[in-house]
Amino acid sequence: MASPMTLCFLVFKYDEPRRSGLIADWTSFEDVGKSFNGEVLTAAEYQRVEDSYISAVGSLADAVQADRFELRNLALNEPPPTWLGAAYEGRSVDRRTALRLLRRMLRHGLISCTLESGDALRVTVETDFYVSVEIQPDAVEYLEEVRRLGLNLAAVDCGEEGRDETAAISRPADGQFWEEVARSIGLSRGATVILERWAEGSCGYLWHPVFDGNLSVIAGSVRPNSLVTAYFETNVQWVSRRNLLPAIESAVVAEEFPVVIFSRSTGGVAPEILVCKEGVGPPTEAEVPPGDDFGFFLWPDDDSASLQAVVPGDGDRSAQ
């Protein structure tokens, strides 16, 4: 069903010559201390402009009575700050936390998401210090406060085609799910690996190799609200530490998927995991986890044999 919100705008600090590139201007927190057109960007000036963005979004939230926001399209390329707590796709936060997260996204960029308050307001930090906002038509009058704060606006397409590309997974990762995974493991001719994902990005997932078919530890450790995918028929190759790097180099040359490396679990201790990203060279000896015996596999593609479910939240998680 189409969203009732039909109006989208870019919010930005630039006048027309700077926006068009005729006059150079700063675009990020990293530019503090650099000179632009003979003027050094000071921390105080950066803070003033950043505050205007926060005030602009805060005023829109107040105007449309948006007091809670969900984190959508969440990507974590660094651990979430402690004040945010658990960060996962669909997490609901209050207005104060949403604005604090907006400031962090403007300043650092290693965490990104769309702040969504129902059908009333959507806010996304774009590149080069642009922020996109999506509102309903009857809220256009509230944009005057954005201009009053010294920021500019440009109407843009809302990009509806980028939404709802993937059907939501509604199956819960309950006891029945884990029983079906166990049965599938028994029928599988290859190894089974389980991907736990709570966000996009390098800090938004965790791999769980299944060594002996015992799923109880994994089922009890996956975090609430995460998406669990059990991949069967996975080709896990075992090598010694001495042969690991040559084997990884061969795998990367033969295929264009990331490679997941893990040490053999001993005494019930969870293995350390290392993922070699696509297009990045093999790990150095110092980056390889400790141990003498390693397994590795190519990141499964989308059509691999698998089962998916969502871990229930803390309030409704059943015994696993």
Short mmCIF file of C-alpha atoms in Angstrom, two decimals:
data_model
loop_
_atom_site.label_atom_id
_atom_site.label_comp_id
_atom_site.label_asym_id
_atom_site.label_seq_id
_atom_site.Cartn_x
_atom_site.Cartn_y
_atom_site.Cartn_z
CA MET A 1 0.00 0.00 0.00
CA ALA A 2 1.36 3.41 -0.92
CA SER A 3 2.44 5.67 1.90
CA PRO A 4 0.18 8.68 2.56
CA MET A 5 3.30 10.84 2.79
CA THR A 6 3.97 12.36 -0.58
CA LEU A 7 6.21 15.38 0.01
CA CYS A 8 9.96 15.10 0.43
CA PHE A 9 12.57 17.82 0.92
CA LEU A 10 16.31 18.15 1.29
CA VAL A 11 17.44 20.36 4.15
CA PHE A 12 20.86 21.97 3.68
CA LYS A 13 23.04 24.86 4.80
CA TYR A 14 24.38 25.87 1.39
CA ASP A 15 23.42 28.88 -0.68
CA GLU A 16 23.16 28.35 -4.43
CA PRO A 17 26.82 29.09 -5.35
CA ARG A 18 28.05 26.67 -2.68
CA ARG A 19 25.47 24.03 -3.49
CA SER A 20 26.40 24.14 -7.18
CA GLY A 21 30.11 23.91 -6.36
CA LEU A 22 31.08 27.37 -7.60
CA ILE A 23 32.27 28.21 -4.09
CA ALA A 24 33.96 25.57 -1.96
CA ASP A 25 32.38 24.85 1.42
CA TRP A 26 32.79 22.35 4.25
CA THR A 27 30.72 19.17 4.19
CA SER A 28 31.51 17.25 7.39
CA PHE A 29 32.80 17.37 10.95
CA GLU A 30 36.17 16.23 9.61
CA ASP A 31 36.56 19.66 7.97
CA VAL A 32 36.88 21.48 11.32
CA GLY A 33 40.20 23.33 11.30
CA LYS A 34 40.37 23.51 7.50
CA SER A 35 40.19 26.73 5.51
CA PHE A 36 37.45 27.51 2.98
CA ASN A 37 37.60 30.73 0.97
CA GLY A 38 40.03 32.21 3.45
CA GLU A 39 38.00 31.33 6.55
CA VAL A 40 38.85 28.53 8.95
CA LEU A 41 35.95 26.34 10.04
CA THR A 42 36.00 26.51 13.83
CA ALA A 43 34.47 23.99 16.20
CA ALA A 44 32.09 26.70 17.39
CA GLU A 45 30.85 27.47 13.87
CA TYR A 46 30.41 23.77 13.12
CA GLN A 47 28.43 23.38 16.36
CA ARG A 48 26.22 26.34 15.48
CA VAL A 49 25.28 24.86 12.11
CA GLU A 50 24.81 21.36 13.49
CA ASP A 51 22.55 22.76 16.21
CA SER A 52 20.39 24.40 13.54
CA TYR A 53 19.77 21.00 11.89
CA ILE A 54 18.84 19.44 15.23
CA SER A 55 16.52 22.34 16.03
CA ALA A 56 14.93 22.12 12.59
CA VAL A 57 14.09 18.43 12.92
CA GLY A 58 13.03 18.94 16.52
CA SER A 59 10.61 21.68 15.48
CA LEU A 60 9.11 19.46 12.78
CA ALA A 61 8.73 16.62 15.27
CA ASP A 62 6.95 18.93 17.69
CA ALA A 63 4.70 20.35 14.97
CA VAL A 64 3.49 16.93 13.80
CA GLN A 65 3.45 15.50 17.35
CA ALA A 66 6.10 12.88 16.61
CA ASP A 67 7.26 11.76 20.04
CA ARG A 68 8.63 8.31 19.13
CA PHE A 69 10.72 7.12 16.18
CA GLU A 70 11.58 3.70 14.78
CA LEU A 71 15.06 3.00 13.42
CA ARG A 72 14.64 1.86 9.83
CA ASN A 73 17.28 0.82 7.25
CA LEU A 74 19.71 0.65 10.16
CA ALA A 75 23.41 0.18 9.31
CA LEU A 76 26.04 -0.23 12.01
CA ASN A 77 29.68 0.13 11.00
CA GLU A 78 30.74 0.77 14.58
CA PRO A 79 29.29 -0.50 17.87
CA PRO A 80 26.28 1.57 18.97
CA PRO A 81 26.94 4.10 21.75
CA THR A 82 26.08 2.96 25.26
CA TRP A 83 23.39 5.64 25.64
CA LEU A 84 21.48 4.15 22.69
CA GLY A 85 21.38 0.67 24.18
CA ALA A 86 20.37 -2.22 21.92
CA ALA A 87 20.30 -1.10 18.29
CA TYR A 88 18.31 -3.18 15.83
CA GLU A 89 16.04 -2.74 12.84
CA GLY A 90 12.66 -1.46 14.01
CA ARG A 91 13.84 -0.32 17.46
CA SER A 92 11.61 2.42 18.88
CA VAL A 93 13.22 5.40 20.63
CA ASP A 94 11.88 8.59 22.16
CA ARG A 95 12.25 12.05 20.62
CA ARG A 96 15.28 13.00 22.72
CA THR A 97 17.17 9.83 21.77
CA ALA A 98 16.23 10.25 18.10
CA LEU A 99 17.67 13.77 18.02
CA ARG A 100 20.80 12.62 19.80
CA LEU A 101 21.22 9.87 17.22
CA LEU A 102 20.63 12.39 14.43
CA ARG A 103 23.52 14.48 15.77
CA ARG A 104 25.80 11.45 15.87
CA MET A 105 24.90 10.54 12.29
CA LEU A 106 25.63 14.08 11.11
CA ARG A 107 28.97 14.08 12.89
CA HIS A 108 30.36 10.58 12.33
CA GLY A 109 28.43 8.65 9.68
CA LEU A 110 29.40 5.15 10.81
CA ILE A 111 25.85 4.61 12.05
CA SER A 112 23.01 5.40 9.69
CA CYS A 113 19.26 4.90 9.65
CA THR A 114 15.97 6.52 8.80
CA LEU A 115 14.16 7.96 11.82
CA GLU A 116 10.53 7.15 11.17
CA SER A 117 7.55 8.34 13.20
CA GLY A 118 4.63 6.48 11.68
CA ASP A 119 3.25 8.34 8.68
CA ALA A 120 3.98 11.75 10.18
CA LEU A 121 7.72 12.23 9.67
CA ARG A 122 10.76 10.47 8.22
CA VAL A 123 14.28 11.85 8.59
CA THR A 124 17.47 10.55 6.95
CA VAL A 125 21.01 11.93 7.01
CA GLU A 126 22.39 11.99 3.47
CA THR A 127 25.95 12.65 2.31
CA ASP A 128 27.68 16.04 2.40
CA PHE A 129 25.60 17.41 5.28
CA TYR A 130 22.23 17.09 3.61
CA VAL A 131 19.22 15.81 5.55
CA SER A 132 16.08 14.52 3.85
CA VAL A 133 12.68 14.88 5.50
CA GLU A 134 9.37 13.40 4.41
CA ILE A 135 6.10 14.87 5.62
CA GLN A 136 2.43 14.86 4.80
CA PRO A 137 1.04 17.70 2.67
CA ASP A 138 -0.77 19.36 5.57
CA ALA A 139 2.56 19.82 7.39
CA VAL A 140 4.22 21.98 4.72
CA GLU A 141 3.54 25.17 6.67
CA TYR A 142 5.87 23.95 9.42
CA LEU A 143 8.84 24.14 7.05
CA GLU A 144 8.98 27.89 7.60
CA GLU A 145 10.66 27.25 10.93
CA VAL A 146 13.42 25.39 9.09
CA ARG A 147 14.05 28.47 6.94
CA ARG A 148 13.92 30.72 9.98
CA LEU A 149 16.80 28.72 11.42
CA GLY A 150 18.92 29.71 8.41
CA LEU A 151 18.63 26.47 6.46
CA ASN A 152 17.46 25.97 2.90
CA LEU A 153 15.01 23.53 1.36
CA ALA A 154 14.59 21.83 -2.01
CA ALA A 155 11.70 19.59 -3.01
CA VAL A 156 12.82 16.15 -4.25
CA ASP A 157 11.24 12.86 -5.31
CA CYS A 158 10.43 10.59 -2.40
CA GLY A 159 11.98 7.48 -3.94
CA GLU A 160 9.11 5.11 -3.23
CA GLU A 161 10.75 2.41 -5.33
CA GLY A 162 13.37 1.85 -2.64
CA ARG A 163 10.84 0.84 0.01
CA ASP A 164 9.52 -2.55 0.99
CA GLU A 165 11.82 -4.39 -1.43
CA THR A 166 12.04 -7.33 0.96
CA ALA A 167 9.01 -8.94 2.49
CA ALA A 168 9.09 -8.81 6.26
CA ILE A 169 9.86 -12.12 7.98
CA SER A 170 7.05 -12.85 10.44
CA ARG A 171 7.93 -16.37 11.57
CA PRO A 172 9.18 -16.36 15.18
CA ALA A 173 12.41 -18.12 16.11
CA ASP A 174 10.62 -20.26 18.68
CA GLY A 175 11.01 -23.86 19.72
CA GLN A 176 9.34 -25.17 16.56
CA PHE A 177 11.72 -23.19 14.39
CA TRP A 178 14.80 -24.58 16.14
CA GLU A 179 13.37 -28.11 15.93
CA GLU A 180 12.96 -27.69 12.17
CA VAL A 181 16.51 -26.40 11.90
CA ALA A 182 17.74 -29.47 13.81
CA ARG A 183 15.83 -31.81 11.48
CA SER A 184 17.24 -30.02 8.42
CA ILE A 185 20.76 -30.36 9.81
CA GLY A 186 20.22 -34.10 10.04
CA LEU A 187 19.23 -34.24 6.38
CA SER A 188 21.93 -31.88 5.13
CA ARG A 189 24.98 -33.16 3.30
CA GLY A 190 27.03 -30.09 4.17
CA ALA A 191 27.79 -27.99 7.22
CA THR A 192 25.28 -25.61 8.79
CA VAL A 193 26.06 -22.01 9.70
CA ILE A 194 23.66 -19.56 11.31
CA LEU A 195 23.66 -15.82 10.62
CA GLU A 196 22.22 -13.60 13.34
CA ARG A 197 21.53 -10.10 11.97
CA TRP A 198 20.10 -7.10 13.80
CA ALA A 199 21.24 -4.38 11.37
CA GLU A 200 23.14 -3.88 8.14
CA GLY A 201 26.83 -2.99 8.32
CA SER A 202 29.94 -4.66 9.70
CA CYS A 203 28.74 -4.42 13.33
CA GLY A 204 25.19 -5.60 12.68
CA TYR A 205 25.59 -9.37 12.52
CA LEU A 206 27.21 -12.46 14.04
CA TRP A 207 27.96 -15.88 12.56
CA HIS A 208 27.36 -19.09 14.51
CA PRO A 209 28.97 -22.22 13.02
CA VAL A 210 27.12 -25.37 14.10
CA PHE A 211 29.73 -27.94 15.12
CA ASP A 212 27.84 -30.88 16.59
CA GLY A 213 24.17 -30.27 15.79
CA ASN A 214 23.50 -28.96 19.30
CA LEU A 215 21.56 -25.72 18.83
CA SER A 216 20.68 -24.98 22.45
CA VAL A 217 23.59 -22.62 23.07
CA ILE A 218 22.96 -20.70 19.85
CA ALA A 219 19.18 -20.55 20.40
CA GLY A 220 19.74 -19.16 23.88
CA SER A 221 22.31 -16.57 22.81
CA VAL A 222 20.72 -14.85 19.81
CA ARG A 223 19.57 -11.37 20.71
CA PRO A 224 15.90 -10.35 20.77
CA ASN A 225 14.48 -8.88 17.53
CA SER A 226 17.31 -10.18 15.36
CA LEU A 227 16.78 -12.03 12.08
CA VAL A 228 18.15 -15.57 12.22
CA THR A 229 19.05 -17.41 9.01
CA ALA A 230 20.21 -21.04 9.12
CA TYR A 231 22.17 -21.93 5.98
CA PHE A 232 22.47 -25.62 5.11
CA GLU A 233 24.75 -27.34 2.60
CA THR A 234 27.55 -24.91 3.42
CA ASN A 235 30.98 -25.93 2.18
CA VAL A 236 33.20 -25.44 5.23
CA GLN A 237 36.85 -26.18 4.58
CA TRP A 238 39.23 -26.99 7.43
CA VAL A 239 42.90 -26.06 7.29
CA SER A 240 45.83 -25.59 9.62
CA ARG A 241 47.01 -22.14 10.58
CA ARG A 242 50.02 -22.52 8.29
CA ASN A 243 47.80 -23.21 5.29
CA LEU A 244 45.00 -20.77 6.12
CA LEU A 245 46.17 -17.66 4.27
CA PRO A 246 47.07 -19.48 1.01
CA ALA A 247 43.68 -21.23 1.11
CA ILE A 248 41.87 -17.93 1.66
CA GLU A 249 43.74 -16.30 -1.21
CA SER A 250 42.69 -19.13 -3.52
CA ALA A 251 39.06 -18.88 -2.41
CA VAL A 252 38.95 -15.13 -2.93
CA VAL A 253 40.42 -15.44 -6.42
CA ALA A 254 37.94 -18.17 -7.40
CA GLU A 255 34.83 -16.45 -6.03
CA GLU A 256 33.69 -12.88 -5.42
CA PHE A 257 31.88 -13.49 -2.12
CA PRO A 258 33.22 -12.49 1.30
CA VAL A 259 35.01 -15.27 3.20
CA VAL A 260 34.10 -16.12 6.79
CA ILE A 261 36.94 -17.55 8.91
CA PHE A 262 36.58 -19.09 12.35
CA SER A 263 38.72 -21.05 14.79
CA ARG A 264 37.63 -24.49 15.94
CA SER A 265 35.57 -24.29 19.12
CA THR A 266 37.05 -26.03 22.16
CA GLY A 267 35.42 -26.74 25.49
CA GLY A 268 32.17 -25.04 24.52
CA VAL A 269 33.87 -21.67 23.94
CA ALA A 270 32.36 -19.72 21.03
CA PRO A 271 34.79 -19.40 18.11
CA GLU A 272 36.26 -16.09 17.07
CA ILE A 273 34.98 -14.98 13.67
CA LEU A 274 36.78 -12.98 11.00
CA VAL A 275 35.07 -11.86 7.79
CA CYS A 276 37.17 -10.97 4.74
CA LYS A 277 35.10 -8.51 2.74
CA GLU A 278 34.73 -8.64 -1.00
CA GLY A 279 37.39 -6.56 -2.75
CA VAL A 280 39.63 -6.47 0.34
CA GLY A 281 42.89 -8.37 0.52
CA PRO A 282 43.39 -11.45 2.72
CA PRO A 283 43.97 -10.94 6.45
CA THR A 284 47.40 -10.52 7.92
CA GLU A 285 48.79 -13.03 10.37
CA ALA A 286 48.06 -10.59 13.21
CA GLU A 287 44.39 -10.37 12.20
CA VAL A 288 43.83 -14.12 12.22
CA PRO A 289 42.13 -15.33 15.44
CA PRO A 290 44.22 -17.44 17.84
CA GLY A 291 44.27 -21.18 17.29
CA ASP A 292 45.83 -23.83 15.10
CA ASP A 293 42.79 -25.28 13.34
CA PHE A 294 40.47 -23.11 11.22
CA GLY A 295 37.35 -23.45 9.16
CA PHE A 296 36.26 -21.06 6.44
CA PHE A 297 33.38 -20.74 4.00
CA LEU A 298 32.13 -18.34 1.38
CA TRP A 299 29.32 -16.03 2.47
CA PRO A 300 26.15 -17.83 1.28
CA ASP A 301 24.30 -16.27 -1.62
CA ASP A 302 20.61 -15.34 -1.48
CA ASP A 303 19.31 -18.54 -3.05
CA SER A 304 21.16 -20.90 -0.69
CA ALA A 305 19.05 -23.50 1.14
CA SER A 306 18.02 -21.82 4.38
CA LEU A 307 15.39 -21.21 7.06
CA GLN A 308 14.63 -17.76 8.48
CA ALA A 309 12.86 -16.45 11.55
CA VAL A 310 12.85 -13.43 13.84
CA VAL A 311 13.83 -13.77 17.50
CA PRO A 312 10.94 -12.58 19.71
CA GLY A 313 11.44 -9.45 21.79
CA ASP A 314 12.29 -9.60 25.47
CA GLY A 315 8.64 -9.25 26.43
CA ASP A 316 7.34 -12.19 24.40
CA ARG A 317 10.33 -14.53 24.00
CA SER A 318 9.27 -18.09 24.60
CA ALA A 319 11.44 -20.88 25.91
CA GLN A 320 13.75 -22.08 23.16
#
